[in-house]
mmCIF file of C-alpha atoms in Angstrom:
data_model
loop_
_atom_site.group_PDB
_atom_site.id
_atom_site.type_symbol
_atom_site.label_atom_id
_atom_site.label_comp_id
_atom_site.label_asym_id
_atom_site.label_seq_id
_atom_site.Cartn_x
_atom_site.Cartn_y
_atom_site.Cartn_z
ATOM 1 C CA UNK A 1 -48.747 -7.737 47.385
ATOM 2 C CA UNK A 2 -49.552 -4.934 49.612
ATOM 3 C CA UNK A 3 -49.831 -4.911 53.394
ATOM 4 C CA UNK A 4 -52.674 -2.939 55.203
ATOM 5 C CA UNK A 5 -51.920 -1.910 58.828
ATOM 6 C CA UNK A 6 -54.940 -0.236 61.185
ATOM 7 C CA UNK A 7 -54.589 1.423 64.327
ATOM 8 C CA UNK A 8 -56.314 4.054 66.438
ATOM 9 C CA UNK A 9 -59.345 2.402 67.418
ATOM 10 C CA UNK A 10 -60.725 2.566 70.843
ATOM 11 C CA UNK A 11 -63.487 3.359 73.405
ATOM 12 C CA UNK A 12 -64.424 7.216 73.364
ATOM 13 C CA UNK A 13 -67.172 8.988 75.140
ATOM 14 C CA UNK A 14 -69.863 10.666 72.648
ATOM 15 C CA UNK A 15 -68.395 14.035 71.829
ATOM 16 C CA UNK A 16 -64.679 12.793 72.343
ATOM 17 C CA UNK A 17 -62.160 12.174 69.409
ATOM 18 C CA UNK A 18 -60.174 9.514 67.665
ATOM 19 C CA UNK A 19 -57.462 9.647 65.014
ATOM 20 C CA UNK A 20 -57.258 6.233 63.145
ATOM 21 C CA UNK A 21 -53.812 5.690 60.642
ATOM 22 C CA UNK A 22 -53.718 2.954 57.710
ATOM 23 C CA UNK A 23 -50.140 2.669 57.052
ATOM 24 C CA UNK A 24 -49.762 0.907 53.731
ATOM 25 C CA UNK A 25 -46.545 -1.449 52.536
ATOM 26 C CA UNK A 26 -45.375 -3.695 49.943
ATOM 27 C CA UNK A 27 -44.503 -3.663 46.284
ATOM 28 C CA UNK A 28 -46.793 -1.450 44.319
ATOM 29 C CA UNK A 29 -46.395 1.095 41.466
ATOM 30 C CA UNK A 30 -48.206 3.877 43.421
ATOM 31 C CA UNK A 31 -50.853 4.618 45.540
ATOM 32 C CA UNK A 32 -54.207 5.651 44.058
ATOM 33 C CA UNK A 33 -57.096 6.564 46.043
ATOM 34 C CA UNK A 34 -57.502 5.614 49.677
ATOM 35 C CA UNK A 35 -60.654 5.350 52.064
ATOM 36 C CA UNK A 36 -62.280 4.481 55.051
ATOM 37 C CA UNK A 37 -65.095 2.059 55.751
ATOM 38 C CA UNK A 38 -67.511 0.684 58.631
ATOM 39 C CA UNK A 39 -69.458 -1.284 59.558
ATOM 40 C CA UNK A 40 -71.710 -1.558 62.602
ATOM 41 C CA UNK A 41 -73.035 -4.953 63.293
ATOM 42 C CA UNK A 42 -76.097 -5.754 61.398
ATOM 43 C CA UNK A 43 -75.513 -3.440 58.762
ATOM 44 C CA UNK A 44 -73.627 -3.294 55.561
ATOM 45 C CA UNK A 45 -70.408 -1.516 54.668
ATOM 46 C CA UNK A 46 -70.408 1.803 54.370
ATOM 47 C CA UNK A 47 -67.845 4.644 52.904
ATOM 48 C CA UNK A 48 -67.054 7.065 55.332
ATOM 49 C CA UNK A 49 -64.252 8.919 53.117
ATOM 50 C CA UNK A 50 -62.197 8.673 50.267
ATOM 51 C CA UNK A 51 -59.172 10.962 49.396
ATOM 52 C CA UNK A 52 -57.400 11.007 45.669
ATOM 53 C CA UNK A 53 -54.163 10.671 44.976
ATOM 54 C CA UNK A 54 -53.719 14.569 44.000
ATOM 55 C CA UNK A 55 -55.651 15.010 47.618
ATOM 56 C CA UNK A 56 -59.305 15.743 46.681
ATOM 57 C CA UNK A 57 -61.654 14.286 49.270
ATOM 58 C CA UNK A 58 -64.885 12.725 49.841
ATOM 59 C CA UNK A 59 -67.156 12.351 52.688
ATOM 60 C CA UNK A 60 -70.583 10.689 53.797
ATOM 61 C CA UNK A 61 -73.042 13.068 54.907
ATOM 62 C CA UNK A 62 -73.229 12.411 58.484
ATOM 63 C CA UNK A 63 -69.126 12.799 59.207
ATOM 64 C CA UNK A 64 -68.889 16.154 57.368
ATOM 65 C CA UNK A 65 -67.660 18.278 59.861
ATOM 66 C CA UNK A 66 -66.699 16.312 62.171
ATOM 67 C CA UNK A 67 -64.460 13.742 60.134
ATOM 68 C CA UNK A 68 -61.236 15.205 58.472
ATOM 69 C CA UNK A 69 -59.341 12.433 56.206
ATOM 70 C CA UNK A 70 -56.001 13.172 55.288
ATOM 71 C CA UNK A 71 -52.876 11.032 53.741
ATOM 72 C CA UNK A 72 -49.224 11.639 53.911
ATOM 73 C CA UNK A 73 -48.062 10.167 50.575
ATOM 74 C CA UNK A 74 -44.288 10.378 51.726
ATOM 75 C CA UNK A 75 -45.204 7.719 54.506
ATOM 76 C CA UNK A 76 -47.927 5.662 52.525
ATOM 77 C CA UNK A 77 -50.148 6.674 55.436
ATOM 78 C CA UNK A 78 -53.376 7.467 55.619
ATOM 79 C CA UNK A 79 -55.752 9.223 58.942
ATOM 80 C CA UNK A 80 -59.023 9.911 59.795
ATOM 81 C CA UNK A 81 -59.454 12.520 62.332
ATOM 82 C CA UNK A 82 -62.880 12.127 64.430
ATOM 83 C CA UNK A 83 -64.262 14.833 66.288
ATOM 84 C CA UNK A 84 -67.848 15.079 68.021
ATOM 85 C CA UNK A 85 -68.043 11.538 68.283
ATOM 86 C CA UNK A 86 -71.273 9.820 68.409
ATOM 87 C CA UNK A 87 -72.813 6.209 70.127
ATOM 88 C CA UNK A 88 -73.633 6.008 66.091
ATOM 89 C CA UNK A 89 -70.369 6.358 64.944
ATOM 90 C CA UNK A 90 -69.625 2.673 66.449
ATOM 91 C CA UNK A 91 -68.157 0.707 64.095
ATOM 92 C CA UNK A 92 -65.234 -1.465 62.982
ATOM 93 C CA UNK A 93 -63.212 0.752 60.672
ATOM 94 C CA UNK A 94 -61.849 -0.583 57.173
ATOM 95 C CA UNK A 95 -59.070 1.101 55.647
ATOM 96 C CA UNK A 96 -59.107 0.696 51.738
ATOM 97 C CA UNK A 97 -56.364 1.317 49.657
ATOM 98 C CA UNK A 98 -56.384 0.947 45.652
ATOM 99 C CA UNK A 99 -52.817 0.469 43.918
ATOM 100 C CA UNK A 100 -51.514 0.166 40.771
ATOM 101 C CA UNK A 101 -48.808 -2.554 40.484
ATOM 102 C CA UNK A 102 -45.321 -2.199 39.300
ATOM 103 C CA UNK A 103 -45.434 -5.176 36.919
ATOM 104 C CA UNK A 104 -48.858 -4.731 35.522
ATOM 105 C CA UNK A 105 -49.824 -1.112 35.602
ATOM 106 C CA UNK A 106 -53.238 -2.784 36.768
ATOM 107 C CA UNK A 107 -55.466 -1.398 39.610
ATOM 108 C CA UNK A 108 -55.895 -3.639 43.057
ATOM 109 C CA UNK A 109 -58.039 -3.022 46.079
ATOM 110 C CA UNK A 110 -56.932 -4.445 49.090
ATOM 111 C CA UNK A 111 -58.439 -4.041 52.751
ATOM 112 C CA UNK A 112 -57.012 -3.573 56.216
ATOM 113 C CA UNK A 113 -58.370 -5.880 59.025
ATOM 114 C CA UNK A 114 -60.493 -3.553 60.695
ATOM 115 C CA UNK A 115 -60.053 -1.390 63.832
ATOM 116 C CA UNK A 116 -63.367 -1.264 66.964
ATOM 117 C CA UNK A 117 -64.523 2.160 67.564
ATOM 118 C CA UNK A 118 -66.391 2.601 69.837
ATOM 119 C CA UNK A 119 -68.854 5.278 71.634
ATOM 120 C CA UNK A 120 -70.689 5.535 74.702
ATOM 121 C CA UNK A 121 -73.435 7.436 75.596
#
């Protein structure tokens, strides 16, 4: 089983910044790629960035630029740096994390519990 744990949330003015973490722990084979979610309320999930085991990274159109997400394999940790922050970027923040596990050699998904950002105008 692996453990999922979010922080960095937090109120922000629009053009402020954030750094969210995903630290990740347990029993697991390795780590393969790892991303960040949202999800305002009313709306579906949506992938705000991915990054690859071998570091290659992935980003919704409206963050480029102003997102930068970033892992620190040693640690089983992974960040999202937000810059330029905008009242649109509100959202709860998911942190996904796909494993493969020792036993199986199988790929798993598993979610964190979600940290509030949020922006104000």
């Amino acid at each position: 089983q692996v453990q999922l744990v979010e922080s960095g949330g937090g109120l922000v003015q629009a053009g402020g910044s954030l750094r969210l973490s995903c630290a990740a722990s347990g029993s697991f084979f390795s780590i393969e790629t790892m991303g960040w979610y949202r999800q305002a309320p009313g709306k579906q999930r949506e992938l705000v960035a991915t990054i690859t085991s071998g570091g290659t990274t992935n980003y919704r159109d409206s963050v480029k630029g102003r997102f930068t997400i970033s892992r620190d394999n040693a640690k089983n940790t992974m960040y999202l740096q937000m810059s330029s922050l905008k009242p649109e970027d509100t959202a709860v923040y998911y942190c996904n994390v796909r494993t493969i596990a020792t036993a199986t050699m199988r790929t798993y998904g598993y979610w964190g519990q979600g940290t509030q950002v949020t922006v104000s105008s």
